[in-house]
Amino acid sequence: MHAQHYSPQGASQMASDAANPLPRRKVVVLKALDDDQMSTLREHHDVVVLPEGLSTQAREDALRDVLRDAHGLISSGHVITPSLLDAAPVLRVICSVSVGYDNYPLTAMNARGILLCNTPDVLTETTADTGFLLIMATARRAVELACKVRDGQWTESLTPSHFGTDVHGKTLGMIGMGRIGAAIARRGALGFNMRIQYSNASPKPELESELGATRVELDSLLETSDFVCVTVPLSEQTERLIGRRELELMPASAFLINIARGRVIDEGALIECLERGGIRGAGLDVFEQEPLPASSPLTRLPQVVALPHIGSATHETRRAMAQRALDNLLLALAGESPLSAVNETHWTRR
Ligand code: NAP
């Protein structure tokens, strides 16, 4: 008989089912959650938290070691390889504290029946705020000019050489019109009276009605948008979706914003384009290599606003993401459907 139930609102409900307690499992956590969340997890399972401050290789070695007999993993920011899965024969579920899952070997997980959970929805609005922050900051040259104030270089009144570009009333081209893309487009259309066009795998008729958005081919979007904003997931199809040819389609007055993943844009081609004035500026939250090496020209070009991957990084949202990952893990280890999963149809419930 199985009375194994976990309610996301009250994990204690599960533990209180004394007649039918769930087996305690070993769970590995890459980065500690909030104290109360760690306590909830420890009520139900035996938890190993990887120490902080390890080098990438040391972290990989430590993870390989602790995964040998682990059933669950709460992960973020670490690339999980098929070889790591080979070292984890009883692993049932990986819960990522992220919506993007390009760090996980989905095909290998499917083949092994391992469930992959992610955290959509709870980070949509915060990430869209960051996207709009980049639109505003690049257009109005906020970082470049604020640095002048900080450096004591605001010594006379501004000249047109310091002026920025209007955002309101312009054309916003969304590459990707999913949850985050739609939330950015909504800010543009409703808050800034922007004309919205988008390129997306499938049409979004409801957003076309709501926002007056128009679906266009990618090339046309690049040629005719004042602001191009990338919000597609990284996949084989989207890797380097924006390369030299695509950047050359953009007018010299346009701005490129990337809030998705660095590898969706050919970074070398972008740097070359920015250096020759091919586009006016770029707002980037994500990079091919993170942390962005200090030697990258992107750290120095004044028309670039580079953020250290802060898309969802607010206290409220990171806590909500951690809670979603925790809920997903507890549900999955109880054999129940998680709140959000990527490959539930491939999951072998054991
Ligand atoms: P989502 O709702 O799945 O939206 C992705 C959209 O991209 C979907 O509308 C999808 O089309 C479209 N798409 C997928 N592949 C495509 C392709 N090859 N060509 C054209 N369109 C394609 O995901 P989301 O929640 O908005 O998140 C999007 C991405 O943002 C994540 O995967 C992650 O990489 C990134 N992200 C970054 C941060 C950050 O901190 N910077 C934070 C959160 C997320 P369909 O609708 O037809 O499926």
XYZ file of C-alpha atoms and ligand atoms in Angstrom:
398
model
C 0.000 0.000 0.000
C 1.253 3.455 -0.883
C -0.009 6.489 0.986
C 3.067 8.437 0.021
C 1.955 11.967 -0.616
C 3.814 15.246 -0.637
C 1.991 18.563 -0.675
C 4.161 21.461 -1.845
C 2.447 23.758 0.660
C 3.300 21.523 3.601
C 6.146 19.124 3.391
C 5.468 18.073 6.978
C 2.268 16.429 5.779
C 4.403 13.828 4.104
C 6.498 13.102 7.188
C 3.429 12.901 9.398
C 2.165 9.909 7.472
C 3.758 7.691 10.113
C 1.929 4.565 8.999
C 3.615 4.745 5.650
C 6.813 6.740 5.953
C 8.700 7.444 2.782
C 12.156 5.926 2.580
C 14.908 8.436 3.270
C 17.070 8.965 0.236
C 20.432 10.546 -0.295
C 20.099 13.949 -1.901
C 22.975 16.101 -3.117
C 22.617 19.886 -3.144
C 25.137 21.885 -5.150
C 24.408 25.241 -3.494
C 22.675 25.417 -0.118
C 19.070 26.646 -0.179
C 17.671 28.975 2.513
C 17.908 27.575 6.043
C 14.197 26.728 6.331
C 14.263 25.031 2.942
C 17.329 22.992 3.946
C 15.526 22.003 7.152
C 12.511 20.790 5.168
C 14.770 18.773 2.922
C 16.629 17.279 5.890
C 13.309 16.292 7.526
C 12.744 13.899 4.636
C 16.108 12.919 3.242
C 19.811 12.625 3.989
C 21.406 15.691 2.493
C 24.935 16.335 1.293
C 25.817 19.916 0.376
C 28.914 20.417 -1.745
C 31.369 22.815 -0.125
C 31.531 26.301 -1.647
C 34.603 27.780 -3.284
C 35.807 24.629 -5.047
C 37.509 24.943 -8.424
C 35.512 23.624 -11.376
C 37.545 20.413 -11.477
C 37.390 19.890 -7.702
C 33.629 20.408 -7.801
C 33.297 17.900 -10.618
C 35.381 15.337 -8.678
C 33.448 15.914 -5.445
C 30.130 15.636 -7.265
C 31.175 12.415 -8.982
C 32.072 11.003 -5.593
C 28.861 11.936 -3.748
C 26.555 10.952 -6.623
C 27.666 7.285 -6.395
C 24.725 6.413 -4.134
C 22.513 9.516 -4.463
C 18.878 9.407 -5.582
C 18.347 13.126 -6.060
C 20.326 16.214 -7.053
C 19.434 19.901 -6.747
C 21.714 21.636 -9.175
C 22.442 24.980 -10.748
C 25.224 26.364 -12.879
C 27.073 23.055 -13.259
C 27.381 21.187 -16.550
C 26.130 17.635 -15.997
C 27.676 15.171 -18.448
C 26.629 11.631 -19.459
C 29.846 10.427 -17.800
C 28.705 11.974 -14.512
C 25.404 10.110 -14.896
C 27.382 6.876 -15.400
C 28.857 7.474 -11.950
C 25.336 7.868 -10.480
C 23.624 4.486 -10.946
C 20.658 5.101 -8.607
C 19.989 8.735 -9.489
C 16.247 9.267 -10.138
C 15.821 13.005 -10.405
C 17.781 16.186 -11.054
C 16.081 19.434 -10.086
C 17.645 22.466 -11.681
C 17.258 25.858 -10.033
C 16.738 27.433 -13.463
C 14.277 27.385 -16.324
C 16.956 26.832 -19.001
C 18.277 23.285 -19.128
C 21.110 23.510 -21.633
C 23.539 22.342 -18.880
C 21.916 18.899 -18.787
C 22.372 15.933 -21.167
C 18.691 15.418 -21.872
C 19.098 12.509 -24.291
C 21.290 10.615 -21.832
C 18.867 11.362 -18.992
C 15.929 10.130 -21.072
C 17.803 6.936 -21.898
C 18.413 6.312 -18.179
C 14.870 7.267 -17.129
C 16.157 10.140 -14.965
C 13.688 12.964 -14.423
C 14.803 16.542 -15.117
C 12.832 19.306 -13.393
C 13.192 23.052 -13.926
C 11.696 26.265 -12.521
C 9.622 28.062 -15.180
C 7.091 30.841 -14.412
C 8.431 31.914 -11.019
C 11.306 33.811 -12.685
C 9.524 35.148 -15.758
C 8.690 38.650 -14.531
C 12.030 39.264 -12.830
C 13.963 38.140 -15.899
C 11.767 40.340 -18.081
C 12.565 43.266 -15.761
C 16.266 42.580 -16.362
C 15.668 42.460 -20.106
C 13.988 45.832 -19.987
C 16.698 47.188 -17.730
C 19.183 46.323 -20.505
C 17.007 47.973 -23.164
C 16.804 51.186 -21.119
C 20.413 51.177 -19.942
C 21.872 50.702 -23.428
C 19.527 53.178 -25.114
C 20.114 55.912 -22.517
C 23.802 55.040 -22.010
C 23.092 54.854 -18.290
C 26.159 52.875 -17.221
C 28.638 54.778 -19.379
C 27.351 58.165 -18.175
C 26.917 57.110 -14.537
C 30.579 56.053 -14.553
C 31.537 59.566 -15.646
C 29.661 60.993 -12.649
C 31.307 58.505 -10.318
C 34.750 59.292 -11.752
C 34.265 63.036 -11.185
C 34.132 63.694 -14.948
C 30.770 65.510 -14.925
C 32.415 68.887 -15.093
C 30.310 70.701 -17.706
C 26.848 70.464 -19.254
C 26.104 67.636 -21.638
C 26.596 67.929 -25.372
C 24.831 65.897 -28.072
C 27.792 63.514 -27.990
C 26.366 62.259 -24.685
C 22.762 61.921 -25.792
C 20.997 58.596 -25.915
C 18.127 57.130 -27.930
C 14.403 57.058 -27.135
C 12.873 53.713 -26.233
C 9.193 54.688 -26.186
C 7.435 54.477 -29.511
C 10.179 52.378 -31.139
C 10.058 48.882 -32.638
C 10.949 45.953 -30.399
C 11.862 42.702 -32.142
C 11.605 39.625 -29.929
C 13.568 36.549 -30.981
C 11.642 33.998 -28.922
C 8.113 34.753 -27.755
C 7.763 32.330 -24.867
C 7.120 33.217 -21.246
C 9.988 35.704 -20.842
C 9.751 37.032 -24.395
C 6.053 37.770 -23.946
C 6.682 39.464 -20.582
C 9.310 41.755 -22.146
C 7.041 42.457 -25.121
C 4.200 43.336 -22.722
C 6.424 45.869 -20.959
C 7.366 47.369 -24.321
C 3.845 47.516 -25.756
C 1.895 48.541 -22.668
C 4.508 50.587 -20.822
C 6.446 52.180 -23.673
C 4.003 52.210 -26.574
C 6.411 50.112 -28.651
C 5.516 48.299 -31.843
C 6.149 44.581 -31.254
C 7.325 42.090 -33.858
C 8.554 38.614 -33.134
C 10.196 35.564 -34.597
C 9.285 32.313 -32.877
C 9.012 28.607 -33.613
C 5.209 28.729 -33.398
C 2.760 31.610 -33.911
C 1.320 33.333 -30.837
C -2.123 34.550 -31.942
C -3.143 35.460 -28.394
C -0.167 37.849 -28.079
C -0.891 39.247 -31.516
C -4.369 40.202 -30.247
C -3.212 41.354 -26.821
C -0.208 43.416 -27.914
C -0.766 43.993 -31.615
C 2.390 41.943 -32.186
C 3.319 40.784 -35.683
C 5.146 37.535 -36.491
C 7.910 38.082 -39.050
C 10.860 36.161 -40.493
C 14.086 36.497 -38.523
C 15.889 38.446 -41.279
C 13.065 40.936 -41.552
C 12.978 41.353 -37.757
C 16.709 42.116 -37.716
C 16.409 44.633 -40.559
C 13.475 46.548 -39.114
C 13.764 46.543 -35.297
C 15.230 49.346 -33.207
C 15.779 46.895 -30.343
C 16.333 43.175 -30.911
C 15.888 41.066 -27.797
C 16.922 37.399 -27.645
C 14.904 35.084 -25.396
C 15.117 31.672 -27.104
C 16.513 28.701 -25.143
C 19.976 27.474 -26.133
C 19.681 24.336 -28.257
C 21.297 22.782 -31.311
C 18.894 24.855 -33.408
C 19.586 28.175 -31.669
C 23.348 27.953 -31.063
C 24.888 30.942 -32.915
C 21.480 31.825 -34.328
C 22.813 35.397 -34.471
C 26.120 35.396 -36.356
C 28.018 37.754 -38.624
C 25.407 37.608 -41.415
C 22.523 38.318 -39.043
C 24.364 41.196 -37.328
C 25.040 42.773 -40.716
C 21.295 42.893 -41.335
C 20.775 45.182 -38.341
C 20.848 48.942 -38.900
C 23.714 50.914 -37.363
C 21.191 52.639 -35.077
C 19.918 49.356 -33.551
C 20.573 47.707 -30.185
C 20.941 43.999 -29.425
C 19.870 42.613 -26.050
C 20.664 39.062 -24.926
C 18.921 37.742 -21.835
C 18.876 34.094 -23.011
C 22.225 32.299 -23.255
C 25.570 33.589 -24.525
C 26.019 30.919 -27.167
C 22.870 31.969 -29.047
C 25.025 34.843 -30.364
C 28.429 34.483 -32.044
C 30.283 36.631 -29.512
C 33.354 37.190 -31.708
C 31.149 38.460 -34.537
C 29.268 40.701 -32.087
C 32.498 42.243 -30.780
C 33.683 42.871 -34.327
C 30.310 44.415 -35.226
C 30.338 46.703 -32.165
C 33.951 47.774 -32.753
C 33.198 48.910 -36.307
C 29.922 50.619 -35.318
C 27.761 48.047 -37.100
C 25.126 48.456 -34.358
C 24.809 51.174 -31.746
C 25.006 49.106 -28.617
C 24.445 45.804 -26.844
C 22.953 44.851 -23.507
C 24.189 41.459 -22.388
C 23.325 39.406 -19.323
C 24.853 36.182 -20.652
C 28.105 35.250 -22.384
C 29.788 32.380 -24.193
C 32.089 31.980 -21.197
C 30.913 32.850 -17.683
C 32.266 34.543 -15.683
C 33.150 36.850 -18.595
C 36.975 36.956 -18.767
C 38.384 40.370 -17.824
C 40.296 40.303 -21.125
C 37.070 40.367 -23.174
C 36.551 43.594 -25.167
C 32.935 43.425 -23.944
C 34.183 44.594 -20.531
C 35.572 47.791 -22.085
C 33.360 48.858 -24.988
C 31.410 51.890 -23.713
C 28.325 51.062 -25.779
C 28.015 47.671 -24.056
C 26.136 47.096 -20.815
C 27.394 43.772 -19.476
C 25.701 42.240 -16.448
C 26.959 39.164 -14.557
C 24.016 36.881 -15.439
C 21.569 38.525 -13.022
C 18.388 37.786 -15.005
C 16.534 36.155 -12.096
C 18.841 37.317 -9.310
C 16.546 38.968 -6.789
C 16.054 37.684 -3.238
C 12.366 37.011 -3.873
C 12.777 35.205 -7.163
C 15.815 33.132 -6.236
C 13.958 31.955 -3.143
C 10.906 31.077 -5.230
C 13.124 29.162 -7.668
C 14.782 27.247 -4.834
C 11.357 26.448 -3.386
C 10.170 25.154 -6.754
C 13.269 22.960 -7.050
C 12.706 21.658 -3.509
C 9.015 20.944 -4.173
C 9.901 19.181 -7.421
C 12.493 17.033 -5.693
C 10.294 16.013 -2.760
C 7.398 15.184 -5.060
C 9.563 13.175 -7.445
C 11.225 11.180 -4.656
C 7.723 10.418 -3.356
C 6.918 9.034 -6.809
C 4.540 11.883 -7.600
C 4.452 14.206 -10.572
C 6.550 17.312 -9.972
C 5.266 20.850 -10.483
C 7.468 21.408 -13.518
C 9.478 18.849 -15.452
C 11.173 18.730 -18.816
C 10.998 15.001 -19.582
C 8.330 13.416 -17.390
C 7.320 11.010 -20.167
C 10.827 9.477 -20.062
C 10.940 9.174 -16.270
C 11.184 5.723 -14.763
C 9.296 5.996 -11.465
C 10.931 3.632 -9.012
P 9.956 29.410 -23.034
O 8.679 29.872 -22.433
O 10.128 27.979 -23.368
O 10.194 30.302 -24.339
C 11.113 30.004 -25.331
C 10.530 30.423 -26.662
O 11.514 30.221 -27.675
C 9.299 29.593 -27.037
O 8.260 30.477 -27.415
C 9.779 28.746 -28.210
O 8.814 28.542 -29.206
C 10.886 29.608 -28.772
N 11.866 28.816 -29.510
C 12.494 27.699 -29.096
N 13.351 27.269 -30.032
C 13.233 28.125 -31.075
C 13.846 28.207 -32.341
N 14.764 27.303 -32.730
N 13.479 29.231 -33.150
C 12.559 30.129 -32.766
N 11.938 30.103 -31.566
C 12.276 29.111 -30.742
O 11.175 29.779 -22.097
P 11.329 31.043 -21.135
O 10.845 30.703 -19.772
O 10.801 32.247 -21.810
O 12.932 31.106 -21.050
C 13.678 31.323 -22.225
C 15.160 31.187 -21.963
O 15.616 32.322 -21.242
C 15.578 30.003 -21.087
O 15.684 28.804 -21.824
C 16.910 30.445 -20.543
O 17.963 30.021 -21.377
C 16.825 31.969 -20.597
N 16.818 32.560 -19.247
C 17.841 33.369 -18.878
C 17.848 33.940 -17.626
C 18.955 34.849 -17.191
O 19.277 34.864 -16.020
N 19.537 35.619 -18.080
C 16.808 33.676 -16.724
C 15.772 32.842 -17.141
C 15.789 32.278 -18.405
P 7.445 27.724 -28.947
O 6.578 28.633 -28.132
O 6.897 27.511 -30.315
O 7.859 26.483 -28.234
